[in-house]
CSV table of C-alpha atoms in Angstrom, one decimal:
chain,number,residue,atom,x,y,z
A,15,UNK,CA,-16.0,-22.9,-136.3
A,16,UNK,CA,-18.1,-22.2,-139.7
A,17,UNK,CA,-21.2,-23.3,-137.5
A,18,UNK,CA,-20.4,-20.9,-135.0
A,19,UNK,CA,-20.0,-18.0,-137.1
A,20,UNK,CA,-23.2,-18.5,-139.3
A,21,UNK,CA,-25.2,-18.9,-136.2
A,22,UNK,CA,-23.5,-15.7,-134.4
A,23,UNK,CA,-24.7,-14.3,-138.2
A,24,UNK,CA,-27.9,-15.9,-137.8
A,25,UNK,CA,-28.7,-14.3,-134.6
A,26,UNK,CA,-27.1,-10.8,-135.3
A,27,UNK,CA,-29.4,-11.0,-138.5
A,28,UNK,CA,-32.4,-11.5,-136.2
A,29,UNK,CA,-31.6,-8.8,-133.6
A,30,UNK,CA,-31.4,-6.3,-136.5
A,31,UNK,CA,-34.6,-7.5,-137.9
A,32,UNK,CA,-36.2,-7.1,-134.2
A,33,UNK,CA,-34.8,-3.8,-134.0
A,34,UNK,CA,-35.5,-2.5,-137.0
A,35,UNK,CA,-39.3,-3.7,-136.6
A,36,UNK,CA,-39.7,-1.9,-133.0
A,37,UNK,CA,-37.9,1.2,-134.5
A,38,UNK,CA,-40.4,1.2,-137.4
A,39,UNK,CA,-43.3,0.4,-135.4
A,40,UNK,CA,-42.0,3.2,-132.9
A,41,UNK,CA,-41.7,5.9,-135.8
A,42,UNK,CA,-45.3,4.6,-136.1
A,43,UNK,CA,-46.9,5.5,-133.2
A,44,UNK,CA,-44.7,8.3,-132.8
A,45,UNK,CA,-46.4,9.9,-135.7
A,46,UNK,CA,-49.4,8.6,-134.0
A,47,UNK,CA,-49.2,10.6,-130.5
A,48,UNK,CA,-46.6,13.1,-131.1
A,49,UNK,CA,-47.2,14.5,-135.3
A,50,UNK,CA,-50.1,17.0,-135.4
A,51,UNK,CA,-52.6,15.6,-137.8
A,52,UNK,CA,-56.4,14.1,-138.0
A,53,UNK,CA,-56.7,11.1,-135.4
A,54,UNK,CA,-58.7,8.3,-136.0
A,55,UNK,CA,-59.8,8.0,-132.9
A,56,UNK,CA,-61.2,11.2,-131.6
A,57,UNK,CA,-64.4,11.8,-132.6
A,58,UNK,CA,-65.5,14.6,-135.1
A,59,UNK,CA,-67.4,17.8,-133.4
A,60,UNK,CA,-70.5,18.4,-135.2
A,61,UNK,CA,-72.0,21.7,-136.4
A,62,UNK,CA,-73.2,23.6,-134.0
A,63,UNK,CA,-76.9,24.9,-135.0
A,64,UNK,CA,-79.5,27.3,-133.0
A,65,UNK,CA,-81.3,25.5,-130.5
A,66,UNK,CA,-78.1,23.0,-129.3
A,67,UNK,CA,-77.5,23.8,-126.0
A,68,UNK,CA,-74.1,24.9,-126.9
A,69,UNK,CA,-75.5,27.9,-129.3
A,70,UNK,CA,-75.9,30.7,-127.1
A,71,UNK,CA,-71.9,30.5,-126.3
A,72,UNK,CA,-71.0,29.7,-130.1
A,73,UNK,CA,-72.8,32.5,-130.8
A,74,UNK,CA,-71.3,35.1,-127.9
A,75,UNK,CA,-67.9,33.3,-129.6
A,76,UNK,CA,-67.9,34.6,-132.9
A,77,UNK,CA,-69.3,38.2,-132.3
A,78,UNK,CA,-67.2,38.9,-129.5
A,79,UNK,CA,-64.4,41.5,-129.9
A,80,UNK,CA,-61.1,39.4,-129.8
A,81,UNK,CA,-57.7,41.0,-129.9
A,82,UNK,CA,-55.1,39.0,-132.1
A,83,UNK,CA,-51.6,38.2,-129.9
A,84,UNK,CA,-48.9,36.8,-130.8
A,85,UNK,CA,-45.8,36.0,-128.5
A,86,UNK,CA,-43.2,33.7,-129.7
A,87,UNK,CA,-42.5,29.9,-128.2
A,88,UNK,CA,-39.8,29.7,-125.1
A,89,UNK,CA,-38.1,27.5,-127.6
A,90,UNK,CA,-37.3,26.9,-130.9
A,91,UNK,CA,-38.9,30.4,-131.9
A,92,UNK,CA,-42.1,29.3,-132.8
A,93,UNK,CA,-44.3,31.9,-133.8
A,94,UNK,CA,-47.7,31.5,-131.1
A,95,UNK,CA,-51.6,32.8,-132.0
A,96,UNK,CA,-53.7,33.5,-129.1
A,97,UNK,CA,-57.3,35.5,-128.7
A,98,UNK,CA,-57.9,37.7,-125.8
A,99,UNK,CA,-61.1,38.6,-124.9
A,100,UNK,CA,-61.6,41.8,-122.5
A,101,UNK,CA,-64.5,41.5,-119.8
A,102,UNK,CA,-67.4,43.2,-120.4
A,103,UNK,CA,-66.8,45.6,-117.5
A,104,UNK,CA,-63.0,46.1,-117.2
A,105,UNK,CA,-61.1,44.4,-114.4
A,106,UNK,CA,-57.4,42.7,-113.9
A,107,UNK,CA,-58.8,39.6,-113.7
A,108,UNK,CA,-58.0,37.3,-116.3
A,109,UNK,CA,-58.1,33.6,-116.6
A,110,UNK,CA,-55.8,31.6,-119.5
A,111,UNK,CA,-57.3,29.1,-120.4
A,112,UNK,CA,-55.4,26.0,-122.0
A,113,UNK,CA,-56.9,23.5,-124.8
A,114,UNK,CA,-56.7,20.0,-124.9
A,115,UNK,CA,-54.9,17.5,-127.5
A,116,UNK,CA,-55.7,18.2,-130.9
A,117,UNK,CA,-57.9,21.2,-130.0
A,118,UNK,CA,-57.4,24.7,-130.2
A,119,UNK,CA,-58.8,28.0,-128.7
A,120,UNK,CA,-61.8,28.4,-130.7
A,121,UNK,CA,-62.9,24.6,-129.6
A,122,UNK,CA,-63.2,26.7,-126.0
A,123,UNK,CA,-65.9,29.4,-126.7
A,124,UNK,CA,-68.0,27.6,-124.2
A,125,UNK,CA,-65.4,28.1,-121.2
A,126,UNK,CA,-64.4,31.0,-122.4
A,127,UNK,CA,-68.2,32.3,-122.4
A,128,UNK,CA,-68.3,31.1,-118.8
A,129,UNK,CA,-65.4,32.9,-117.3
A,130,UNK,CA,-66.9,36.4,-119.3
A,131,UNK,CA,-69.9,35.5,-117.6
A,132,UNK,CA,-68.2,35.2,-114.1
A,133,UNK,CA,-67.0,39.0,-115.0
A,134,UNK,CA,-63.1,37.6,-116.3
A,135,UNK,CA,-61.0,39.0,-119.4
A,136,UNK,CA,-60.5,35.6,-121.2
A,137,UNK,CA,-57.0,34.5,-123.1
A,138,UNK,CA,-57.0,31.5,-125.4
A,139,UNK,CA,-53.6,30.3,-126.7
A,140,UNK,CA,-53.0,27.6,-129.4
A,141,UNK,CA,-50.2,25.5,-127.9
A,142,UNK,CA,-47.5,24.6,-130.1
A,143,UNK,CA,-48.5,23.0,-133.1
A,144,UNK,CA,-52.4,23.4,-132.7
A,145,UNK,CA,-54.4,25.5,-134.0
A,146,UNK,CA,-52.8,29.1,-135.5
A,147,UNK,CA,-49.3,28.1,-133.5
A,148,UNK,CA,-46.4,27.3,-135.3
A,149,UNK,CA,-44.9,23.5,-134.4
A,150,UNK,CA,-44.8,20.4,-135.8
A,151,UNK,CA,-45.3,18.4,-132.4
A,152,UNK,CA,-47.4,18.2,-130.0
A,153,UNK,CA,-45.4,19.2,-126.8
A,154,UNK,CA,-48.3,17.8,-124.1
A,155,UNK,CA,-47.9,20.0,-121.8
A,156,UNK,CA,-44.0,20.2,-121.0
A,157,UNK,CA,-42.8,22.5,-123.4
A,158,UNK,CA,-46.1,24.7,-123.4
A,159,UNK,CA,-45.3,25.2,-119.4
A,160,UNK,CA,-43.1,27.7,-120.5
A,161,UNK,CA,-44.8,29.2,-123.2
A,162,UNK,CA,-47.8,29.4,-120.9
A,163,UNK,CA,-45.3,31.9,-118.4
A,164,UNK,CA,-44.3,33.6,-121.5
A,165,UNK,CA,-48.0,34.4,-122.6
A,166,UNK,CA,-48.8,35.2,-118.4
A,167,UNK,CA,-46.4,37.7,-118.3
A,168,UNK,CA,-48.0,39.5,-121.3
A,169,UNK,CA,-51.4,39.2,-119.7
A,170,UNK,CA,-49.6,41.7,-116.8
A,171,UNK,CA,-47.7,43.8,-119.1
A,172,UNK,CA,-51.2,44.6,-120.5
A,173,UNK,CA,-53.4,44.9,-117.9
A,174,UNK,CA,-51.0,46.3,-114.9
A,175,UNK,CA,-49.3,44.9,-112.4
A,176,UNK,CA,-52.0,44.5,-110.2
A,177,UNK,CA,-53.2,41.6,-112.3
A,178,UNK,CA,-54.9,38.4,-110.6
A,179,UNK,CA,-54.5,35.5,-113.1
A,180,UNK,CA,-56.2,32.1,-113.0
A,181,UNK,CA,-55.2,29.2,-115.2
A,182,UNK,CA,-57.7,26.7,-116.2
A,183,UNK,CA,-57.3,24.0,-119.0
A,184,UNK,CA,-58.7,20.8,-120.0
A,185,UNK,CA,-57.3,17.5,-120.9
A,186,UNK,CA,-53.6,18.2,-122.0
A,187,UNK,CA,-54.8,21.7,-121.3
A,188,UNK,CA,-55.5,20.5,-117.4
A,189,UNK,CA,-51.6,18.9,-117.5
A,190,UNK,CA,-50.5,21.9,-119.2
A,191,UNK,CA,-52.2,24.0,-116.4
A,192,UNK,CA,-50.6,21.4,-113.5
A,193,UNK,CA,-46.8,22.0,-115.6
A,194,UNK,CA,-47.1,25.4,-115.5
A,195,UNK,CA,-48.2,25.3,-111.6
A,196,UNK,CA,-44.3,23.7,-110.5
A,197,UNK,CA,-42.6,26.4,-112.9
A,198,UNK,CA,-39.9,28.5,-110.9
A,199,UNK,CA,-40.5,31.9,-110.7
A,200,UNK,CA,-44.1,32.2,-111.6
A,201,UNK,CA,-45.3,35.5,-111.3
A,202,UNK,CA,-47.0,36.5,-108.1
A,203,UNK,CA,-49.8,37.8,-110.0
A,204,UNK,CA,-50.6,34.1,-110.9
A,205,UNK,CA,-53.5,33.6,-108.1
A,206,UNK,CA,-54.6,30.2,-108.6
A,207,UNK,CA,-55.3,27.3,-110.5
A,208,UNK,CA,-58.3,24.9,-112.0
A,209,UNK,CA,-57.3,21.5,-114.4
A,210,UNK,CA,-59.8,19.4,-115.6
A,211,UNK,CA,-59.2,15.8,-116.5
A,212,UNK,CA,-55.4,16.4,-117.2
A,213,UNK,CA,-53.3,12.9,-116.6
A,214,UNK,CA,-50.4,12.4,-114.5
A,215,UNK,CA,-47.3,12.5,-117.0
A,216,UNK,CA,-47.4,11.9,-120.9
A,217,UNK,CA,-45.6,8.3,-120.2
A,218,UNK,CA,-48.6,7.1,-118.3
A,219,UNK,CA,-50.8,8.4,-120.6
A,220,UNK,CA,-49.5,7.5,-123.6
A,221,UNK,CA,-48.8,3.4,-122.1
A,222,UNK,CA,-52.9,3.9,-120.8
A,223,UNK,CA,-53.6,4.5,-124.5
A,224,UNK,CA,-51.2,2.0,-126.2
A,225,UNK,CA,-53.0,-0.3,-124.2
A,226,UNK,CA,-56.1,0.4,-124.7
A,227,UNK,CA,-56.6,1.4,-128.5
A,228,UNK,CA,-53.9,-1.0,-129.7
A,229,UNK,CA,-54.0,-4.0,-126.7
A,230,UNK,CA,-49.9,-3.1,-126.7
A,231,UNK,CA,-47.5,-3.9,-124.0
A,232,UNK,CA,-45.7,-0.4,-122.7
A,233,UNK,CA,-42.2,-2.0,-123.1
A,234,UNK,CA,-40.3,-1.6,-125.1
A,235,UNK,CA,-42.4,0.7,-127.3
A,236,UNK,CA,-43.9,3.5,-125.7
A,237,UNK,CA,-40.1,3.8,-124.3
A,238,UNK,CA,-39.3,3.9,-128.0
A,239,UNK,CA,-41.4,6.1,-128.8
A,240,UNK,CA,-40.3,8.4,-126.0
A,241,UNK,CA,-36.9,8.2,-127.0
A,242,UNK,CA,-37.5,9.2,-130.4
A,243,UNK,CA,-39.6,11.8,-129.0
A,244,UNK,CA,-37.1,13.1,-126.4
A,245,UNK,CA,-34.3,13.3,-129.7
A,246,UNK,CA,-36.3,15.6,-131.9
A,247,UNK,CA,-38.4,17.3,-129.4
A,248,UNK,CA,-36.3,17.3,-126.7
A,249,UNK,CA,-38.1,15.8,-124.0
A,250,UNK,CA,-39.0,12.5,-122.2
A,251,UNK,CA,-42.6,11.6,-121.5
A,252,UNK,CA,-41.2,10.7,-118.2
A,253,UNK,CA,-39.8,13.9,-117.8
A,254,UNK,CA,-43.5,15.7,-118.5
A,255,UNK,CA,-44.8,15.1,-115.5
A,256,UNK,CA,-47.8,17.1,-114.2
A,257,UNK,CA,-47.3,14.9,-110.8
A,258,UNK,CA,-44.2,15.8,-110.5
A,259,UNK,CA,-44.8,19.6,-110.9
A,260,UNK,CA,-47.8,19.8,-108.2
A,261,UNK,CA,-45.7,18.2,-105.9
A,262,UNK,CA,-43.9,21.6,-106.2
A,263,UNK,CA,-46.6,23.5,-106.0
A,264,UNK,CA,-48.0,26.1,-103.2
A,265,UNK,CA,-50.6,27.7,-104.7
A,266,UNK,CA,-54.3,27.5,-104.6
A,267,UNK,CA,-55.7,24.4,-107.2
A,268,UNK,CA,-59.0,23.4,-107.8
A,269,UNK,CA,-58.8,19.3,-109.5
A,270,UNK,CA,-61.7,18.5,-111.6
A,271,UNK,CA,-62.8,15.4,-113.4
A,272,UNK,CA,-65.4,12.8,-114.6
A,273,UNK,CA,-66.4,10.3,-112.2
A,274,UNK,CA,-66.2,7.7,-115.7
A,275,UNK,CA,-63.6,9.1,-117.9
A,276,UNK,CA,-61.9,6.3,-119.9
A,277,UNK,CA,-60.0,8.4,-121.8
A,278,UNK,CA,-57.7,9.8,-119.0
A,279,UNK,CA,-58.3,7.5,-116.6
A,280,UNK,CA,-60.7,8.7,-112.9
A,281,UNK,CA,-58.2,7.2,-110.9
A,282,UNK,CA,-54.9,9.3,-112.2
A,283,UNK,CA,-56.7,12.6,-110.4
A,284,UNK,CA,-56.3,10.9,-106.6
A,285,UNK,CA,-52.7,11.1,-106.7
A,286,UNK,CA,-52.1,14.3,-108.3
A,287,UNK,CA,-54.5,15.9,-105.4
A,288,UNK,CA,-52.3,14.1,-102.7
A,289,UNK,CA,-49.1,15.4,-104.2
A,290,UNK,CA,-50.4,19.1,-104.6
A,291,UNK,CA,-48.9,21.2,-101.4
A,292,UNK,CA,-50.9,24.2,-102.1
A,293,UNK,CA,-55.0,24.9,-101.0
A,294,UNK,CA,-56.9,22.7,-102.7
A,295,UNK,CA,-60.3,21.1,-104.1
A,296,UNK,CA,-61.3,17.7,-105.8
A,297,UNK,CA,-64.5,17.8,-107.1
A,298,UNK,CA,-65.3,14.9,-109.1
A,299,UNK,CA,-68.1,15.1,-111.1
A,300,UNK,CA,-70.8,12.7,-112.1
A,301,UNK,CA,-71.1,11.1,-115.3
A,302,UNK,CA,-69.6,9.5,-118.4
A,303,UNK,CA,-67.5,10.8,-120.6
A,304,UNK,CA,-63.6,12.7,-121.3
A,305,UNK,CA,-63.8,16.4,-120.4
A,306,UNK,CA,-67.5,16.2,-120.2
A,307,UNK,CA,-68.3,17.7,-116.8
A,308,UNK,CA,-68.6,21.0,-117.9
A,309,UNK,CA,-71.5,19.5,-120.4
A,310,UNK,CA,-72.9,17.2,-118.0
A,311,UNK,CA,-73.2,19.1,-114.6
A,312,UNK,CA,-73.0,22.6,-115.8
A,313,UNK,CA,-74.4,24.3,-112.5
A,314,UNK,CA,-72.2,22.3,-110.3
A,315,UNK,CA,-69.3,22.9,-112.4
A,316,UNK,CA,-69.0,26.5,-112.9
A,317,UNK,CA,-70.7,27.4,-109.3
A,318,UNK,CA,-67.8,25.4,-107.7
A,319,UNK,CA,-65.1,27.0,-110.5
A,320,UNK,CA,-66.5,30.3,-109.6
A,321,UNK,CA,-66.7,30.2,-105.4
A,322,UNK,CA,-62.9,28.5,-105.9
A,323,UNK,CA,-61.8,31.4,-107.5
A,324,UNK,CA,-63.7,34.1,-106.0
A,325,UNK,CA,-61.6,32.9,-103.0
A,326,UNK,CA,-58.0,33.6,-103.9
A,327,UNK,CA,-58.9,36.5,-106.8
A,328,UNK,CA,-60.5,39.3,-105.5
């Protein structure tokens, strides 16, 4: 009996140990993927100087005249920070565009100095916890869906009724842009869509990168992770799912990415396009790199972007 019970101890000791080790190594990589902070491993952007092909945007960037908003998060009243840039000639025609993970709207000049080329006002929100935003996690997407409605619906209140809105976005802000696509009651003045390199859902993602960076397994710890995630942030990364929300989706959408991204995976863009049931466009773009086709196929990227849109906005 006293053998019995010390190894009944024995192995109770040794689950707690195991659990407490994956808990700890969850809290880890929660503050990892979910805690807004410097990460390792994205690279630094460099200072931008005259003569980089990226200047003449920079520039347009910081001289142009951009209107302060603020609207407050759909939850947890989170104070939001977002620029809005008027066209030059006016017209209801605005595109939102969305940042990517760890990024924030002034990281998008160079999109944003496209769509003011292609005659759009421009709005750049920080999602939660970037930027100028208020939060202390990074919602990838799911809970931004909403605040993305929230910051649509001021677009119209300011510029009429007769509003045609686009939203574009990049990364998370391509997921972002796919979440907001399956929201109910969207406004009708939201005319169509463009994502670039955005992943599937945050689980996939996240189990993609585990595996990658770290050579981890996705069980149990990116579960862990997401259950510590979906406690004190209130959702799963099953739950965010930009698949899921295309499949609910009716509206126009225009899927972009790199024909060698390794950072969102190519091959997650094929089933998001079968599961959208609105008009559609894949165009995937040659080269290397994460949310480099803009940089790498300029022409082909904002003449497709701007005949895609010219379509449903007129």
């Amino acid at each position: 009996m006293k053998r019995k019970t010390k190894i009944i101890i024995g192995l109770a000791s040794a689950a707690i140990i195991v659990c407490g080790g994956l808990f700890g190594a969850g809290m880890y990589f929660y503050n990892v993927a979910v805690v807004p902070a410097p990460k390792s491993f994205l690279s630094k952007s460099k200072p931008i100087k005259k003569g980089d092909a990226l200047y003449p945007a920079h520039k347009w960037y910081q001289e142009a005249n951009k209107q302060r908003w603020n609207e407050i998060s759909a939850t947890r009243h989170l104070k939001l920070d977002a620029n809005y840039i008027a066209a030059a000639k006016p017209t209801n025609k605005t595109v939102i565009i969305a940042h990517g993970f760890m990024s924030n709207k002034d990281n998008m000049f160079d999109y944003a100095y496209m769509f003011h080329n292609l005659g759009y006002n421009v709005l750049l929100p920080d999602a939660r916890g970037h930027g100028d935003s208020q939060g202390n996690y990074i919602g990838y997407g799911w809970p931004d869906r909403l605040d993305y409605v929230k910051w649509i619906k001021r677009v119209i209140r300011h510029n009429g009724a007769n509003s045609e809105i686009a939203v574009f976005g990049t990364s998370m802000g391509g997921a972002t842009t796919m979440m907001v696509s399956g929201v109910k009651g969207l406004p009708r003045q939201v005319k169509a869509f463009v994502e670039d390199c955005g992943y599937t859902d945050v689980y996939s993602e996240i189990a993609y990168q585990a595996k990658e960076m770290y050579h981890l397994p996705t069980f149990p710890l990116v579960d862990i992770v997401s259950g510590i995630n979906h406690v004190k942030n209130g959702y799963s990364f099953k739950k965010a799912s930009a698949l899921d929300q295309v499949r609910k989706n009716t509206r126009p959408m225009l899927f972009i990415h790199g024909a060698h991204d390794h950072f969102v995976p190519t091959r997650m863009v094929y089933p998001l396009y079968r599961a959208d049931k609105g008009p559609k466009q894949l165009l995937i773009v040659p080269g290397p790199g994460h949310s480099r086709s803009f940089h790498n196929r300029p022409t082909l990227y904002r003449d497709t972007i701007e005949k895609f849109l010219n379509r449903y906005l007129k």
